[in-house]
Amino acid sequence: MKIIRMLGRSIRDALKSVCRNFSLSLASISCITITLIIVALSILASFNVQNFTKEIESDLTIIAFMDNDATEEDISTMKKNIKQIENIDSYIYEDKEKEKENMAETSDVFATVTKGWSKEENPLRDKFEIKVKNIQKIGQTAKQIQKLDKVAVVRYGAGLVERLVKAFASIQKIAYGVVLALILVTVFLIINTIKLTIFSRKREISIMRLVGASNFSIKTPFIIEGMILGLIGSIIPVILTTFGYLAFYDHFNGYLFTKIIQLISPEPFIYQASGIIVIIGIVVGMIGSASAVRKYLKV
Amino acid sequence: MDLIRLKNVYKRYKNGVTAIYNMTLSIKKGSFVFVIGGSGSGKSTLIKMLYREEKPTSGQIVVGGVDVARLRNKKVYKLRRKLGIVFQDYRLLPKLTVYENVAFAMEVIGATKNETRVKTLKAIELVGLKNKVHNYPDQLSGGEQQRVAIARAIVNNPKLLLCDEPTGNLDPDMSMEIMKVLEEINQKRGTTILMVTHDKDIVNKMKKQVVTLKDGRLVNNQEKGTYDDEDN
Ligand SMILES: Nc1ncnc2c1ncn2[C@@H]1O[C@H](COP(=O)(O)OP(=O)(O)OP(=O)(O)O)[C@@H](O)[C@H]1O
Ligand SMILES: [Mg+2]
């Protein structure tokens, strides 16, 4: 009960002082807004990139064809050697007889043609279908496989995909850097906003202390003020995220350029993204005000 | 029963000034004590140590069972709730009415609305400002403002009231009004009062316990004492 009364008081005080120091509050709020919009864009982009890299990754395999004269012994050495390569997740082995059957099943023509092949004459090759753990290293891994004994040809998915993923990864890094810098500026602005509030209420605070207000109840209004700044600052980014992503998704019918690059469907994704944005706003506001309180309010 | 006990207390400020030397002093519950002494003799320092604005450099201070010297910053509020403090400059909030100024002290310690209202009105009545409840501080005389400050200090019914020159800014008539209020609080509520003053007339008229400081030392502690010029 007592805590609720104190919180009520704190929220009232916080709202009052947001209005009282309106211009500085507005500066903080705008800064939070800009930061969060960029955070929102990075969230939307990076979640989508993550989503379709995962999809592509599960599709993408390295196929290694063995030499035509590879013996069963060669195959089992190959199986052993493949396990030594670190980036390899799993593989499926298919010998050329199986391949022949598969081929025969696809059409009558193939069925007739392949029937003529004896085991020795079979021109097809034993093959390994290999999945990797880290798609960014797929080229390197393919080269390692190529070097193994009796491997004739190695094929893997278009180099385009690999480059795309790499590009996204570096864009993500730049975005993180920008967001971090913006968060620092925001925290700095919030510290100054709260500092001003603390100074404008110096007399009140000293009286509160004299009559026995606890440190907690002295600090709380300022912390809440910071959180309110963060919350207000996240309104516009949340609206932009929600409606922006919906419009974007509809405009592109759910995929980007090619059907391989599927967008995450808006529900519940936009709610999760909005949640993250609001939380970041509030936490940044709280960090700013908490450090202002620690610095300028010696309680 | 002693409400305040000091034992071998020293206070040395960071700039090297020693304001209190080896002070040992006890104040009984319910007493009314004047603290007198020349300027710079350490009166305010003594008061500040009692409400833990300043910490003693060495020695022991116990106020209402609380070991003040060892009290951690976080717990200071517990001590402050046991005492009221009044200063020469009133320290009221100018944008709040008389009622709000007094109620403020209850609100910030988390009292209920009802308790706040009842106790606030009682305290305002005790200091005789019932008809000025909705005035703002700048609509009051100095004496009336000081009475608001006293009401705020006693609204929570503290055991101890510390006053640092409460009449310092007031003319003799207003000063006597304040003294009447303090006397009444001491009698009616049994509140122990420790009052720093320079006012000879008040000390001599009231005939209370008088503690005299000189250059940071306790030089006299007398029941029904007087303010003698040779003390300074
Ligand atoms: N915060 C401080 N820092 C350093 N020295 C201080 C501080 N406060 C007081 N002093 C010094 O301590 C001594 C005692 O000061 P104090 O304020 O206790 O005197 P006082 O008896 O209240 O004087 P007055 O009657 O003028 O109010 C003085 O020499 C003063 O300069
Ligand atoms: Mg003084």
XYZ file of C-alpha atoms and ligand atoms in Angstrom:
563
model
C 0.000 0.000 0.000
C 2.714 2.390 1.099
C 4.829 1.531 -1.924
C 1.875 2.167 -4.234
C 1.237 5.576 -2.646
C 4.902 6.478 -3.030
C 4.931 5.306 -6.646
C 1.825 7.349 -7.369
C 3.566 10.412 -5.965
C 6.708 9.656 -7.922
C 4.873 9.309 -11.220
C 2.980 12.554 -10.587
C 6.229 14.379 -9.781
C 7.946 12.900 -12.810
C 5.181 13.955 -15.195
C 5.153 17.447 -13.706
C 8.843 17.893 -14.249
C 8.747 16.537 -17.800
C 6.316 19.389 -18.515
C 8.263 21.940 -16.484
C 11.575 21.324 -18.287
C 9.743 20.922 -21.539
C 12.410 22.045 -24.005
C 15.147 19.851 -22.572
C 12.725 16.961 -22.176
C 11.779 17.394 -25.810
C 15.429 17.265 -26.824
C 15.877 14.010 -24.931
C 12.680 12.567 -26.333
C 13.638 13.475 -29.923
C 17.020 11.913 -29.438
C 15.480 8.741 -28.088
C 13.032 8.754 -30.997
C 15.781 9.006 -33.610
C 17.852 6.350 -31.877
C 14.921 3.999 -31.611
C 13.907 4.458 -35.249
C 17.365 3.328 -36.279
C 17.242 0.553 -33.710
C 13.882 -0.476 -35.156
C 15.248 -0.550 -38.700
C 18.182 -2.667 -37.577
C 15.890 -5.012 -35.707
C 13.592 -5.468 -38.695
C 16.509 -5.921 -41.074
C 18.611 -8.204 -38.934
C 15.730 -10.467 -37.932
C 14.793 -10.846 -41.573
C 18.370 -11.481 -42.625
C 18.691 -14.035 -39.870
C 15.471 -15.656 -40.963
C 16.390 -16.124 -44.588
C 20.015 -17.009 -43.966
C 18.692 -19.809 -41.843
C 16.389 -20.893 -44.655
C 19.137 -20.718 -47.228
C 21.538 -22.446 -44.926
C 19.250 -25.405 -44.533
C 18.903 -25.609 -48.311
C 22.494 -25.071 -49.179
C 24.691 -28.149 -49.591
C 28.095 -28.979 -50.996
C 28.024 -31.831 -53.452
C 31.236 -33.780 -53.918
C 31.443 -36.239 -56.852
C 34.002 -39.005 -56.504
C 36.347 -40.198 -59.234
C 34.886 -42.833 -61.472
C 37.348 -45.465 -60.328
C 36.794 -44.902 -56.626
C 36.703 -48.202 -54.773
C 34.644 -49.003 -51.713
C 37.770 -48.613 -49.666
C 38.254 -45.111 -51.080
C 34.702 -44.273 -50.096
C 35.173 -45.365 -46.501
C 38.433 -43.361 -46.220
C 36.494 -40.408 -47.632
C 33.822 -40.866 -44.972
C 36.480 -40.802 -42.279
C 38.250 -37.775 -43.737
C 35.060 -35.785 -44.079
C 34.418 -36.091 -40.364
C 37.782 -34.404 -39.718
C 36.696 -31.174 -41.382
C 35.398 -28.888 -38.688
C 32.772 -26.890 -40.531
C 30.895 -29.959 -41.691
C 27.621 -30.586 -40.002
C 26.402 -33.781 -41.682
C 26.491 -35.588 -44.979
C 24.466 -38.044 -47.022
C 26.262 -40.591 -49.202
C 24.716 -41.972 -52.361
C 26.504 -44.500 -54.554
C 26.135 -44.451 -58.312
C 23.843 -47.521 -58.423
C 21.349 -45.688 -56.217
C 21.751 -42.679 -58.456
C 20.994 -44.833 -61.432
C 17.767 -46.069 -59.836
C 16.750 -42.530 -58.978
C 17.336 -41.515 -62.533
C 15.420 -44.436 -63.899
C 12.435 -43.457 -61.810
C 12.221 -39.987 -63.331
C 11.170 -41.071 -66.819
C 10.713 -44.011 -69.140
C 13.461 -42.819 -71.446
C 15.996 -42.752 -68.632
C 14.753 -46.084 -67.459
C 15.539 -47.671 -70.824
C 18.916 -45.965 -71.137
C 20.123 -46.835 -67.668
C 18.993 -50.435 -67.987
C 21.797 -50.895 -70.521
C 24.482 -49.915 -67.988
C 26.214 -52.693 -66.113
C 27.756 -51.971 -62.775
C 31.156 -51.326 -64.350
C 29.813 -49.260 -67.201
C 27.747 -46.914 -65.040
C 28.985 -43.433 -66.030
C 27.466 -41.792 -62.972
C 29.524 -41.024 -59.928
C 29.304 -41.771 -56.236
C 28.408 -38.577 -54.469
C 28.368 -36.931 -51.042
C 25.760 -34.307 -50.146
C 27.290 -32.247 -47.351
C 25.767 -29.670 -45.040
C 27.991 -27.084 -43.350
C 27.672 -25.385 -39.986
C 28.764 -21.877 -40.960
C 27.595 -20.781 -44.359
C 30.068 -17.896 -44.507
C 32.927 -20.426 -44.698
C 31.311 -22.631 -47.290
C 33.886 -21.721 -49.987
C 36.793 -22.629 -47.756
C 35.188 -25.901 -46.764
C 34.528 -26.786 -50.396
C 38.227 -26.272 -51.128
C 39.204 -28.565 -48.257
C 36.919 -31.258 -49.599
C 38.324 -30.851 -53.091
C 41.767 -31.688 -51.749
C 40.678 -35.057 -50.366
C 41.674 -38.269 -52.218
C 39.607 -39.392 -55.182
C 37.339 -36.360 -55.155
C 36.610 -35.369 -58.722
C 34.382 -32.292 -58.581
C 32.963 -30.159 -55.800
C 29.922 -27.976 -56.297
C 28.149 -25.666 -53.919
C 25.356 -23.067 -54.096
C 25.809 -19.878 -56.020
C 28.577 -17.593 -54.778
C 25.942 -14.849 -54.798
C 24.298 -16.200 -51.685
C 27.569 -16.332 -49.856
C 28.376 -12.744 -50.778
C 24.903 -11.574 -49.863
C 25.190 -13.073 -46.414
C 28.590 -11.522 -45.902
C 27.321 -8.106 -46.975
C 24.409 -8.305 -44.575
C 26.744 -9.259 -41.755
C 28.884 -6.180 -42.278
C 25.844 -3.912 -42.637
C 24.664 -5.296 -39.335
C 27.978 -4.453 -37.696
C 27.816 -0.864 -38.936
C 24.229 -0.587 -37.701
C 25.272 -1.809 -34.256
C 28.002 0.820 -34.150
C 25.618 3.631 -35.117
C 23.026 2.472 -32.592
C 25.606 2.303 -29.827
C 26.838 5.830 -30.577
C 23.277 7.155 -30.636
C 22.458 5.446 -27.363
C 25.469 7.110 -25.755
C 24.362 10.550 -26.980
C 20.850 9.846 -25.725
C 22.061 8.781 -22.302
C 24.131 11.948 -22.103
C 21.103 14.106 -22.952
C 18.945 12.319 -20.417
C 21.581 12.812 -17.735
C 21.445 16.546 -18.424
C 17.660 16.653 -18.406
C 17.483 14.898 -15.070
C 20.305 17.041 -13.699
C 18.245 20.121 -14.456
C 15.243 18.620 -12.699
C 17.357 17.784 -9.689
C 18.692 21.337 -9.519
C 15.278 22.901 -9.930
C 14.045 20.822 -7.010
C 17.080 21.154 -4.787
C 15.195 22.893 -2.019
C 12.424 20.348 -2.066
C 14.908 17.490 -1.969
C 16.800 18.940 0.986
C 13.527 19.325 2.885
C 12.492 15.796 1.973
C 15.737 14.596 3.417
C 15.278 16.624 6.600
C 11.815 15.291 7.309
C 12.910 11.694 6.795
C 12.062 10.669 3.254
C 13.964 7.491 2.400
C 16.613 7.556 -0.312
C 14.403 5.283 -2.344
C 11.506 7.723 -2.365
C 13.816 10.637 -3.161
C 15.439 8.856 -6.098
C 12.410 7.164 -7.594
C 10.731 10.227 -9.194
C 13.900 10.989 -11.140
C 14.339 7.424 -12.299
C 10.691 7.338 -13.335
C 11.143 10.628 -15.164
C 13.906 9.032 -17.238
C 11.727 6.018 -17.932
C 8.851 8.266 -19.032
C 11.171 10.108 -21.420
C 12.161 6.730 -22.870
C 8.575 5.586 -23.110
C 7.388 8.765 -24.873
C 10.410 8.547 -27.165
C 9.416 5.057 -28.260
C 5.891 5.985 -29.401
C 6.786 7.178 -32.901
C 9.285 4.352 -33.574
C 6.677 1.779 -32.548
C 4.065 3.295 -34.857
C 6.568 3.444 -37.708
C 7.657 -0.129 -37.108
C 4.174 -1.524 -37.010
C 2.644 0.267 -39.973
C 5.870 0.593 -41.920
C 6.580 -3.108 -41.829
C 2.996 -4.011 -42.664
C 3.067 -1.749 -45.717
C 6.499 -3.018 -46.728
C 5.433 -6.631 -46.418
C 2.257 -6.081 -48.410
C 4.031 -4.115 -51.104
C 6.540 -6.887 -51.765
C 4.050 -9.734 -51.270
C 6.158 -11.256 -48.537
C 9.445 -11.745 -50.369
C 12.317 -9.643 -51.600
C 13.576 -9.792 -55.259
C 13.344 -13.574 -55.423
C 11.237 -16.119 -53.621
C 14.336 -17.364 -51.816
C 14.390 -14.228 -49.696
C 11.225 -14.666 -47.664
C 10.202 -11.869 -45.282
C 9.062 -12.724 -41.779
C 5.290 -12.543 -41.657
C 4.152 -9.448 -39.730
C 2.265 -11.185 -36.958
C 3.470 -11.647 -34.282
C 6.811 -10.261 -35.474
C 5.835 -6.567 -35.338
C 4.551 -6.941 -31.779
C 7.779 -8.559 -30.664
C 9.826 -5.876 -32.413
C 7.684 -3.116 -30.849
C 8.142 -4.716 -27.448
C 11.892 -4.741 -27.859
C 11.864 -1.080 -28.955
C 9.782 0.049 -25.975
C 11.993 -1.894 -23.589
C 15.163 -0.420 -25.077
C 13.656 3.087 -24.769
C 12.714 2.599 -21.138
C 16.007 0.973 -20.215
C 18.044 3.714 -21.892
C 15.960 6.343 -20.055
C 16.485 4.507 -16.811
C 20.238 4.195 -17.285
C 20.518 7.916 -18.043
C 18.482 9.001 -15.053
C 20.094 6.509 -12.699
C 23.541 7.818 -13.497
C 22.331 11.423 -13.132
C 20.848 10.552 -9.761
C 24.056 8.921 -8.643
C 26.093 11.896 -9.781
C 24.024 14.839 -8.618
C 21.874 13.498 -5.813
C 24.044 12.568 -2.900
C 21.689 10.331 -1.041
C 16.220 8.360 30.783
C 18.588 10.125 28.419
C 17.337 10.904 24.948
C 20.696 12.227 23.772
C 24.119 11.020 24.901
C 27.459 12.320 23.639
C 30.688 10.739 24.819
C 34.127 12.227 24.056
C 32.943 13.659 20.772
C 35.375 15.445 18.478
C 34.485 17.083 15.212
C 37.140 18.170 12.819
C 36.059 19.505 9.424
C 37.906 18.574 6.262
C 39.527 22.013 6.092
C 41.263 21.333 9.392
C 39.000 23.400 11.680
C 38.106 21.547 14.847
C 34.601 22.653 15.810
C 33.959 20.370 18.805
C 36.526 19.196 21.364
C 36.002 16.196 23.624
C 32.344 16.837 24.348
C 30.445 14.642 26.794
C 26.818 15.573 27.380
C 23.481 13.952 28.243
C 20.032 15.367 27.650
C 17.055 13.917 29.502
C 13.823 12.975 27.817
C 11.253 15.748 27.986
C 13.698 18.506 28.844
C 13.949 21.948 27.272
C 17.567 22.931 26.692
C 19.135 26.127 25.375
C 22.508 25.890 23.674
C 24.361 29.192 23.825
C 27.850 30.424 23.006
C 29.675 32.907 20.827
C 29.771 32.838 17.068
C 31.830 29.917 15.823
C 31.687 28.107 19.162
C 30.280 24.977 17.511
C 26.546 25.194 18.288
C 25.359 24.486 14.767
C 27.955 21.749 14.407
C 26.559 20.068 17.518
C 23.017 20.203 16.119
C 24.152 18.957 12.719
C 25.792 15.940 14.316
C 22.573 15.155 16.180
C 20.579 14.871 12.958
C 23.482 13.247 11.164
C 24.153 16.006 8.670
C 27.733 15.764 9.917
C 29.487 12.747 11.386
C 31.670 13.083 14.484
C 35.370 12.511 13.838
C 35.556 10.415 16.987
C 33.446 9.638 20.012
C 29.944 8.299 20.442
C 26.563 9.932 19.823
C 23.299 8.188 20.635
C 19.972 9.838 19.847
C 16.803 8.034 20.883
C 18.652 4.713 20.959
C 20.202 5.228 17.508
C 23.989 5.132 17.289
C 24.252 8.190 15.086
C 27.997 8.095 14.485
C 27.755 4.621 13.004
C 24.504 5.145 11.134
C 24.873 4.276 7.449
C 23.813 6.869 4.888
C 20.984 4.688 3.706
C 19.473 4.524 7.178
C 19.678 8.209 8.049
C 16.005 8.656 7.234
C 15.103 6.422 10.159
C 16.789 8.864 12.539
C 15.194 11.862 10.834
C 11.729 10.439 11.393
C 12.374 10.494 15.138
C 13.196 14.171 15.211
C 12.044 17.522 13.904
C 14.363 20.307 12.786
C 13.741 24.056 12.623
C 16.136 26.619 11.123
C 16.532 30.372 11.229
C 15.486 30.654 7.555
C 12.237 28.577 7.842
C 12.942 26.535 4.676
C 9.372 26.404 3.429
C 8.364 25.544 -0.132
C 7.104 28.825 -1.622
C 4.660 27.249 -4.067
C 2.829 25.266 -1.405
C 0.225 26.561 1.043
C 0.609 26.338 4.813
C -1.379 23.123 4.811
C 0.595 21.619 1.917
C 3.933 22.553 3.446
C 3.084 20.736 6.665
C 1.402 17.806 4.908
C 4.479 17.448 2.679
C 6.436 16.051 5.615
C 3.820 13.342 6.085
C 3.389 12.540 2.409
C 7.050 11.966 1.682
C 7.324 9.364 4.420
C 4.367 7.519 2.903
C 1.588 8.330 5.383
C -2.009 7.681 4.332
C -4.156 10.589 3.186
C -6.311 10.358 6.252
C -3.446 10.222 8.740
C -1.787 13.108 6.903
C -4.910 15.258 7.128
C -5.582 14.606 10.795
C -2.003 15.147 11.962
C -1.424 18.158 9.713
C -4.481 19.986 11.032
C -3.524 19.147 14.612
C -0.009 20.513 14.175
C -1.257 23.685 12.476
C -3.722 24.217 15.271
C -1.023 23.746 17.892
C 1.104 26.531 16.398
C -1.969 28.765 16.157
C -2.325 29.093 12.396
C -5.729 27.509 11.976
C -7.055 30.554 10.135
C -4.144 30.719 7.670
C -4.232 27.136 6.400
C -4.593 28.134 2.753
C -2.142 31.025 2.715
C 1.149 30.872 0.880
C 4.418 31.550 2.746
C 4.857 34.995 1.155
C 1.494 36.022 2.596
C 2.718 35.388 6.159
C 4.858 37.312 8.642
C 8.258 35.939 9.626
C 6.900 34.665 12.922
C 4.022 32.935 11.183
C 6.360 31.345 8.652
C 8.497 30.045 11.478
C 5.401 28.593 13.109
C 4.628 26.752 9.873
C 8.152 25.369 9.960
C 7.622 24.257 13.553
C 4.312 22.632 12.638
C 6.088 20.752 9.855
C 8.824 19.663 12.264
C 6.390 18.256 14.825
C 3.672 16.915 12.551
C 5.056 13.399 12.789
C 5.103 13.599 16.592
C 8.889 13.311 17.003
C 10.539 12.723 20.347
C 13.071 15.466 19.755
C 12.875 18.946 18.263
C 16.148 20.575 17.208
C 16.043 24.338 16.645
C 19.001 26.307 15.294
C 18.298 29.982 16.116
C 14.592 29.776 15.320
C 14.081 33.365 16.437
C 17.211 34.710 14.774
C 15.273 36.623 12.116
C 12.387 37.760 14.315
C 11.639 40.815 16.419
C 11.228 40.359 20.217
C 7.406 40.100 20.097
C 7.396 37.455 17.395
C 10.240 35.671 19.187
C 8.169 35.416 22.341
C 5.268 34.006 20.303
C 7.565 31.303 18.982
C 8.826 30.552 22.481
C 5.249 30.163 23.687
C 4.597 27.660 20.920
C 7.781 25.712 21.705
C 6.994 25.692 25.422
C 3.529 24.364 24.662
C 4.926 21.599 22.471
C 7.364 20.678 25.228
C 4.587 20.595 27.840
C 1.706 19.111 25.876
C 3.524 16.531 23.797
C 6.493 15.899 26.067
C 8.774 16.639 23.119
C 12.403 17.167 24.103
C 13.606 20.501 22.723
C 17.185 21.540 22.030
C 17.367 25.156 20.939
C 20.401 27.146 19.847
C 20.003 30.873 20.476
C 21.798 34.174 20.844
C 18.831 35.824 22.532
C 19.697 36.718 26.130
C 16.182 37.857 27.008
C 14.650 34.583 25.970
C 17.142 32.466 27.876
C 16.872 34.553 31.008
C 13.069 34.734 30.921
C 12.432 31.026 30.317
C 14.639 29.648 33.108
C 15.451 26.350 31.390
C 18.521 24.136 31.257
C 21.378 26.006 29.575
C 24.370 24.405 27.867
C 27.189 26.833 27.116
C 29.845 26.226 24.443
C 33.080 28.139 24.043
C 35.521 27.515 21.197
C 34.123 24.049 20.676
C 34.201 23.060 24.338
C 31.375 22.510 26.773
C 32.021 25.046 29.517
C 28.765 25.064 31.457
C 25.648 22.904 31.837
C 23.148 24.342 34.255
C 19.535 23.663 35.252
C 17.501 26.907 35.210
C 20.528 28.660 33.764
C 21.009 32.176 32.535
C 22.856 33.908 29.729
C 25.843 35.659 31.297
C 28.100 37.903 29.281
C 31.204 36.423 30.839
C 30.346 33.096 29.243
C 31.325 34.508 25.893
N 31.082 22.847 6.706
C 32.143 23.369 7.379
N 33.387 23.190 6.895
C 34.433 23.693 7.539
N 34.359 24.382 8.678
C 33.151 24.599 9.217
C 31.973 24.104 8.579
N 30.907 24.477 9.322
C 31.394 25.167 10.367
N 32.743 25.239 10.309
C 33.603 25.864 11.286
O 33.382 25.249 12.543
C 33.348 26.196 13.584
C 32.028 26.102 14.324
O 30.980 26.493 13.436
P 29.452 26.468 13.840
O 28.679 26.777 12.616
O 29.180 25.217 14.546
O 29.402 27.691 14.854
P 28.117 28.329 15.579
O 28.360 28.199 17.013
O 26.881 27.753 15.027
O 28.245 29.830 15.116
P 27.074 30.898 14.854
O 26.601 31.341 16.159
O 27.773 32.004 14.109
O 26.050 30.220 14.016
C 33.584 27.539 12.923
O 34.952 27.863 13.096
C 33.275 27.312 11.475
O 34.084 28.115 10.648
Mg 25.213 28.434 13.867
